[in-house]
GROMACS .gro file of C-alpha atoms in nm:
model
  311
    1UNK     CA    1   1.240  10.962  -1.674
    2UNK     CA    2   1.629  11.040  -1.769
    3UNK     CA    3   1.816  10.796  -2.017
    4UNK     CA    4   2.051  10.683  -1.769
    5UNK     CA    5   1.777  10.561  -1.548
    6UNK     CA    6   1.518  10.392  -1.836
    7UNK     CA    7   1.838  10.202  -1.978
    8UNK     CA    8   1.809   9.990  -1.628
    9UNK     CA    9   1.462   9.939  -1.696
   10UNK     CA   10   1.547   9.566  -1.911
   11UNK     CA   11   1.097   9.532  -1.911
   12UNK     CA   12   1.049   9.880  -2.040
   13UNK     CA   13   1.269   9.851  -2.391
   14UNK     CA   14   1.114   9.822  -2.735
   15UNK     CA   15   1.162   9.781  -3.124
   16UNK     CA   16   0.861   9.702  -3.230
   17UNK     CA   17   0.508   9.872  -3.437
   18UNK     CA   18   0.231   9.759  -3.280
   19UNK     CA   19   0.003   9.822  -3.597
   20UNK     CA   20  -0.225   9.935  -3.404
   21UNK     CA   21  -0.507   9.954  -3.779
   22UNK     CA   22  -0.375   9.637  -3.871
   23UNK     CA   23  -0.605   9.426  -3.647
   24UNK     CA   24  -0.896   9.566  -3.759
   25UNK     CA   25  -0.852   9.377  -4.085
   26UNK     CA   26  -1.105   9.137  -4.236
   27UNK     CA   27  -1.022   8.765  -4.147
   28UNK     CA   28  -0.683   8.863  -4.018
   29UNK     CA   29  -0.630   8.506  -3.867
   30UNK     CA   30  -0.618   8.432  -4.214
   31UNK     CA   31  -0.430   8.673  -4.371
   32UNK     CA   32  -0.161   8.591  -4.124
   33UNK     CA   33  -0.137   8.254  -4.198
   34UNK     CA   34  -0.106   8.235  -4.550
   35UNK     CA   35   0.169   8.527  -4.478
   36UNK     CA   36   0.472   8.283  -4.496
   37UNK     CA   37   0.686   8.530  -4.338
   38UNK     CA   38   0.422   8.539  -4.040
   39UNK     CA   39   0.707   8.481  -3.724
   40UNK     CA   40   0.461   8.261  -3.396
   41UNK     CA   41   0.509   8.296  -3.090
   42UNK     CA   42   0.414   7.993  -2.840
   43UNK     CA   43   0.382   8.111  -2.523
   44UNK     CA   44   0.278   7.898  -2.253
   45UNK     CA   45   0.098   8.097  -1.960
   46UNK     CA   46   0.433   8.282  -1.892
   47UNK     CA   47   0.635   8.104  -2.032
   48UNK     CA   48   0.920   8.122  -2.408
   49UNK     CA   49   1.095   7.915  -2.571
   50UNK     CA   50   1.471   8.076  -2.624
   51UNK     CA   51   1.657   7.962  -2.925
   52UNK     CA   52   2.090   7.879  -2.780
   53UNK     CA   53   2.196   8.154  -2.950
   54UNK     CA   54   1.903   8.345  -2.636
   55UNK     CA   55   1.685   8.491  -2.923
   56UNK     CA   56   1.297   8.369  -2.868
   57UNK     CA   57   1.156   8.105  -3.053
   58UNK     CA   58   0.968   8.095  -3.328
   59UNK     CA   59   0.746   7.855  -3.515
   60UNK     CA   60   0.581   7.784  -3.836
   61UNK     CA   61   0.163   7.891  -3.844
   62UNK     CA   62   0.097   7.517  -3.917
   63UNK     CA   63   0.236   7.396  -3.532
   64UNK     CA   64  -0.048   7.628  -3.424
   65UNK     CA   65  -0.427   7.445  -3.428
   66UNK     CA   66  -0.659   7.610  -3.536
   67UNK     CA   67  -0.903   7.728  -3.279
   68UNK     CA   68  -0.556   7.844  -3.051
   69UNK     CA   69  -0.640   8.214  -2.959
   70UNK     CA   70  -0.364   8.441  -3.135
   71UNK     CA   71  -0.241   8.776  -3.051
   72UNK     CA   72  -0.127   9.026  -3.327
   73UNK     CA   73   0.201   9.158  -3.191
   74UNK     CA   74   0.307   9.340  -3.441
   75UNK     CA   75   0.601   9.429  -3.685
   76UNK     CA   76   0.933   9.455  -3.693
   77UNK     CA   77   1.116   9.808  -3.716
   78UNK     CA   78   1.465   9.713  -3.840
   79UNK     CA   79   1.594   9.448  -4.027
   80UNK     CA   80   1.711   9.062  -3.814
   81UNK     CA   81   1.948   8.801  -3.843
   82UNK     CA   82   1.561   8.640  -3.788
   83UNK     CA   83   1.315   8.869  -3.951
   84UNK     CA   84   1.366   9.106  -4.200
   85UNK     CA   85   1.188   9.505  -4.130
   86UNK     CA   86   0.863   9.466  -4.180
   87UNK     CA   87   0.811   9.078  -4.031
   88UNK     CA   88   0.437   9.056  -3.841
   89UNK     CA   89   0.486   8.819  -3.506
   90UNK     CA   90   0.182   8.679  -3.373
   91UNK     CA   91   0.136   8.575  -3.046
   92UNK     CA   92   0.033   8.213  -2.968
   93UNK     CA   93  -0.151   8.104  -2.638
   94UNK     CA   94  -0.088   7.775  -2.631
   95UNK     CA   95  -0.243   7.426  -2.426
   96UNK     CA   96  -0.045   7.221  -2.261
   97UNK     CA   97  -0.069   6.949  -2.556
   98UNK     CA   98   0.017   7.211  -2.806
   99UNK     CA   99   0.325   7.329  -2.599
  100UNK     CA  100   0.480   6.971  -2.563
  101UNK     CA  101   0.429   6.926  -2.912
  102UNK     CA  102   0.584   7.212  -2.952
  103UNK     CA  103   0.860   7.085  -2.713
  104UNK     CA  104   0.867   6.837  -2.502
  105UNK     CA  105   1.131   7.023  -2.275
  106UNK     CA  106   0.996   7.136  -1.974
  107UNK     CA  107   1.319   7.283  -1.937
  108UNK     CA  108   1.336   7.473  -2.210
  109UNK     CA  109   0.955   7.641  -2.119
  110UNK     CA  110   1.098   7.931  -1.968
  111UNK     CA  111   0.968   8.285  -1.760
  112UNK     CA  112   1.019   8.582  -1.910
  113UNK     CA  113   1.108   8.734  -1.531
  114UNK     CA  114   1.378   8.474  -1.510
  115UNK     CA  115   1.555   8.577  -1.815
  116UNK     CA  116   1.431   8.973  -1.937
  117UNK     CA  117   1.747   9.131  -1.876
  118UNK     CA  118   1.942   8.871  -2.155
  119UNK     CA  119   1.643   8.970  -2.435
  120UNK     CA  120   1.732   9.205  -2.724
  121UNK     CA  121   1.495   9.549  -2.755
  122UNK     CA  122   1.272   9.395  -3.006
  123UNK     CA  123   1.222   9.058  -2.860
  124UNK     CA  124   1.227   9.186  -2.540
  125UNK     CA  125   0.874   9.451  -2.627
  126UNK     CA  126   0.744   9.112  -2.810
  127UNK     CA  127   0.761   8.867  -2.495
  128UNK     CA  128   0.595   9.111  -2.276
  129UNK     CA  129   0.303   9.212  -2.488
  130UNK     CA  130   0.269   8.781  -2.533
  131UNK     CA  131   0.267   8.796  -2.211
  132UNK     CA  132   0.049   9.054  -2.043
  133UNK     CA  133  -0.148   8.961  -2.278
  134UNK     CA  134  -0.129   8.550  -2.272
  135UNK     CA  135  -0.250   8.617  -1.875
  136UNK     CA  136  -0.561   8.903  -1.971
  137UNK     CA  137  -0.732   8.626  -2.207
  138UNK     CA  138  -0.668   8.316  -1.953
  139UNK     CA  139  -0.913   8.538  -1.757
  140UNK     CA  140  -1.171   8.683  -1.991
  141UNK     CA  141  -1.312   8.374  -2.147
  142UNK     CA  142  -1.634   8.480  -2.019
  143UNK     CA  143  -1.820   8.823  -2.009
  144UNK     CA  144  -1.827   8.974  -1.622
  145UNK     CA  145  -2.125   9.151  -1.748
  146UNK     CA  146  -2.343   8.913  -1.836
  147UNK     CA  147  -2.140   8.558  -1.838
  148UNK     CA  148  -2.217   8.411  -2.146
  149UNK     CA  149  -1.848   8.327  -2.279
  150UNK     CA  150  -1.642   8.586  -2.518
  151UNK     CA  151  -1.525   8.546  -2.883
  152UNK     CA  152  -1.140   8.683  -2.973
  153UNK     CA  153  -1.152   8.921  -3.206
  154UNK     CA  154  -0.977   9.224  -3.345
  155UNK     CA  155  -0.572   9.043  -3.372
  156UNK     CA  156  -0.684   8.926  -2.983
  157UNK     CA  157  -0.698   9.314  -2.827
  158UNK     CA  158  -1.084   9.290  -2.807
  159UNK     CA  159  -1.298   9.026  -2.636
  160UNK     CA  160  -1.660   9.068  -2.770
  161UNK     CA  161  -1.975   8.889  -2.599
  162UNK     CA  162  -2.312   8.778  -2.746
  163UNK     CA  163  -2.503   9.044  -2.697
  164UNK     CA  164  -2.231   9.316  -2.841
  165UNK     CA  165  -2.091   9.414  -2.550
  166UNK     CA  166  -1.698   9.458  -2.586
  167UNK     CA  167  -1.406   9.408  -2.317
  168UNK     CA  168  -1.046   9.574  -2.384
  169UNK     CA  169  -0.777   9.481  -2.193
  170UNK     CA  170  -0.630   9.669  -1.840
  171UNK     CA  171  -0.335   9.764  -1.725
  172UNK     CA  172  -0.302   9.757  -1.322
  173UNK     CA  173  -0.095  10.067  -1.213
  174UNK     CA  174   0.106  10.041  -0.894
  175UNK     CA  175   0.377  10.246  -0.735
  176UNK     CA  176   0.703  10.146  -0.599
  177UNK     CA  177   0.931  10.410  -0.421
  178UNK     CA  178   1.297  10.450  -0.309
  179UNK     CA  179   1.210  10.599   0.024
  180UNK     CA  180   1.581  10.828   0.215
  181UNK     CA  181   1.609  10.944   0.531
  182UNK     CA  182   1.763  11.259   0.604
  183UNK     CA  183   2.112  11.070   0.624
  184UNK     CA  184   2.045  10.915   0.263
  185UNK     CA  185   2.001  10.591   0.366
  186UNK     CA  186   1.717  10.369   0.200
  187UNK     CA  187   1.429  10.202   0.380
  188UNK     CA  188   1.343   9.809   0.231
  189UNK     CA  189   1.108   9.591   0.352
  190UNK     CA  190   1.073   9.236   0.384
  191UNK     CA  191   0.756   9.102   0.256
  192UNK     CA  192   0.563   8.817   0.485
  193UNK     CA  193   0.610   8.619   0.141
  194UNK     CA  194   0.941   8.608   0.093
  195UNK     CA  195   1.286   8.434   0.248
  196UNK     CA  196   1.400   8.656   0.600
  197UNK     CA  197   1.676   8.795   0.427
  198UNK     CA  198   1.478   8.946   0.093
  199UNK     CA  199   1.424   9.277   0.132
  200UNK     CA  200   1.312   9.529  -0.128
  201UNK     CA  201   1.125   9.894  -0.264
  202UNK     CA  202   0.789   9.998  -0.057
  203UNK     CA  203   0.514   9.956  -0.330
  204UNK     CA  204   0.155   9.917  -0.395
  205UNK     CA  205  -0.134   9.971  -0.594
  206UNK     CA  206  -0.328  10.262  -0.695
  207UNK     CA  207  -0.645  10.255  -0.562
  208UNK     CA  208  -0.990  10.399  -0.726
  209UNK     CA  209  -0.997  10.786  -0.745
  210UNK     CA  210  -0.620  10.828  -0.598
  211UNK     CA  211  -0.340  10.947  -0.770
  212UNK     CA  212   0.015  10.862  -0.846
  213UNK     CA  213   0.139  11.061  -0.538
  214UNK     CA  214  -0.092  11.048  -0.250
  215UNK     CA  215  -0.064  10.643  -0.375
  216UNK     CA  216   0.284  10.646  -0.262
  217UNK     CA  217   0.219  10.883   0.101
  218UNK     CA  218  -0.032  10.615   0.174
  219UNK     CA  219   0.132  10.299   0.066
  220UNK     CA  220   0.433  10.411   0.256
  221UNK     CA  221   0.273  10.497   0.548
  222UNK     CA  222   0.037  10.209   0.553
  223UNK     CA  223   0.353   9.972   0.464
  224UNK     CA  224   0.606  10.096   0.710
  225UNK     CA  225   0.480  10.377   0.941
  226UNK     CA  226   0.695  10.605   0.811
  227UNK     CA  227   0.543  10.965   0.609
  228UNK     CA  228   0.688  11.100   0.311
  229UNK     CA  229   0.695  11.454   0.088
  230UNK     CA  230   0.811  11.541  -0.217
  231UNK     CA  231   0.747  11.248  -0.465
  232UNK     CA  232   0.947  11.285  -0.793
  233UNK     CA  233   0.860  11.052  -1.035
  234UNK     CA  234   1.152  10.866  -1.223
  235UNK     CA  235   1.050  10.533  -1.489
  236UNK     CA  236   0.780  10.282  -1.528
  237UNK     CA  237   0.803   9.929  -1.652
  238UNK     CA  238   0.536   9.671  -1.738
  239UNK     CA  239   0.528   9.362  -1.493
  240UNK     CA  240   0.303   9.153  -1.693
  241UNK     CA  241   0.283   8.910  -1.359
  242UNK     CA  242  -0.019   8.926  -1.411
  243UNK     CA  243  -0.122   9.254  -1.524
  244UNK     CA  244   0.087   9.534  -1.401
  245UNK     CA  245   0.235   9.907  -1.506
  246UNK     CA  246   0.496   9.936  -1.191
  247UNK     CA  247   0.544  10.301  -1.141
  248UNK     CA  248   0.860  10.402  -1.018
  249UNK     CA  249   0.905  10.676  -0.752
  250UNK     CA  250   1.146  10.846  -0.523
  251UNK     CA  251   1.028  11.011  -0.232
  252UNK     CA  252   1.190  11.190   0.138
  253UNK     CA  253   1.069  11.047   0.499
  254UNK     CA  254   0.934  11.384   0.675
  255UNK     CA  255   1.154  11.458   0.939
  256UNK     CA  256   1.176  11.281   1.299
  257UNK     CA  257   1.359  11.007   1.435
  258UNK     CA  258   1.372  10.764   1.157
  259UNK     CA  259   1.397  10.468   1.385
  260UNK     CA  260   1.047  10.443   1.378
  261UNK     CA  261   0.929  10.273   1.114
  262UNK     CA  262   0.761   9.977   1.196
  263UNK     CA  263   0.604   9.696   0.971
  264UNK     CA  264   0.211   9.654   0.942
  265UNK     CA  265   0.296   9.313   1.094
  266UNK     CA  266   0.083   9.130   0.803
  267UNK     CA  267   0.216   9.209   0.455
  268UNK     CA  268   0.593   9.386   0.560
  269UNK     CA  269   0.707   9.188   0.842
  270UNK     CA  270   1.029   9.358   0.893
  271UNK     CA  271   1.129   9.761   0.772
  272UNK     CA  272   1.504   9.901   0.828
  273UNK     CA  273   1.689  10.175   0.684
  274UNK     CA  274   2.023  10.031   0.477
  275UNK     CA  275   2.298  10.270   0.384
  276UNK     CA  276   2.514  10.204   0.104
  277UNK     CA  277   2.791  10.121   0.253
  278UNK     CA  278   2.538   9.783   0.447
  279UNK     CA  279   2.484   9.745   0.074
  280UNK     CA  280   2.800   9.699  -0.020
  281UNK     CA  281   2.855   9.484   0.210
  282UNK     CA  282   2.565   9.236   0.270
  283UNK     CA  283   2.390   9.224  -0.094
  284UNK     CA  284   2.394   8.877  -0.219
  285UNK     CA  285   2.508   8.761   0.122
  286UNK     CA  286   2.267   8.789   0.440
  287UNK     CA  287   2.081   9.053   0.220
  288UNK     CA  288   1.920   8.932  -0.086
  289UNK     CA  289   1.807   9.265  -0.327
  290UNK     CA  290   1.551   9.257  -0.560
  291UNK     CA  291   1.687   9.079  -0.953
  292UNK     CA  292   1.804   9.305  -1.225
  293UNK     CA  293   1.459   9.264  -1.462
  294UNK     CA  294   1.260   9.430  -1.194
  295UNK     CA  295   1.238   9.840  -1.144
  296UNK     CA  296   1.314   9.785  -0.794
  297UNK     CA  297   1.651   9.707  -0.849
  298UNK     CA  298   1.685  10.012  -1.086
  299UNK     CA  299   1.591  10.208  -0.841
  300UNK     CA  300   1.799  10.084  -0.604
  301UNK     CA  301   2.102  10.131  -0.834
  302UNK     CA  302   2.025  10.488  -0.877
  303UNK     CA  303   2.020  10.558  -0.501
  304UNK     CA  304   2.289  10.385  -0.476
  305UNK     CA  305   2.538  10.538  -0.748
  306UNK     CA  306   2.565  10.226  -1.027
  307UNK     CA  307   2.520   9.920  -1.053
  308UNK     CA  308   2.549   9.616  -0.827
  309UNK     CA  309   2.747   9.361  -0.926
  310UNK     CA  310   2.473   9.053  -0.824
  311UNK     CA  311   2.264   8.861  -1.039
   0.00000   0.00000   0.00000
């Protein structure tokens, strides 16, 4: 991954020491609550609060009721106006009542995917980590092995059932690929769940026992009927909605007539090859492209040759 491409991946930026060893501190939650310097980040699903200057809004430990599921996020590695280096951060996964007590305005609770490009590297790292783990905790209250309720341990990074089985967070790998043809046009598809004029790159989850490169070939063929060769890794970005790691590639369509591209008709309703001129002339008007937070946008701009002046 080049430095230039990495700079286009807002959700991959991070200036935080996750401080994994500290997670095993005895009575960690009490230790963190007793430290007046600890910053608590309230999380409501995939939503967070921001200050008027755009930074993340933290709350005091006293605003987080006992019994709230919390996660030790790590510590700051550099000084900032709201937290000196060494400051420890904790995510608090608040319920509706606690969220309303902290901030009653629904409009002030904002989804990370809508403002990820606006955060500092430290805040971005905190937000992605917190939202990803909030989603994991939301669906792991019970053991998949025994059905028993699980308890939160190790600073929120493990859930343990009464039988002693420990359950750790998982990330779902998904490939996303910019496919180009012999004329250097890019292949974009329109998903059945989107507006008819919204297009993005082809993507899909990696199946068990499958390499990333094989997933690229399979997904592109299944969704568009196009065979590709030479998958080339570009970079990766977490996508915690709810638990994905998007692994970006570019690949070249294997010979033949590119007009034979056809959608699968179920997940993808239309696929088209776009030239740079078409992207320039139609994007933002009759053609909607992925937002700036996504790696899809970064891969399209890497092919295009520079940033697109779009939201």
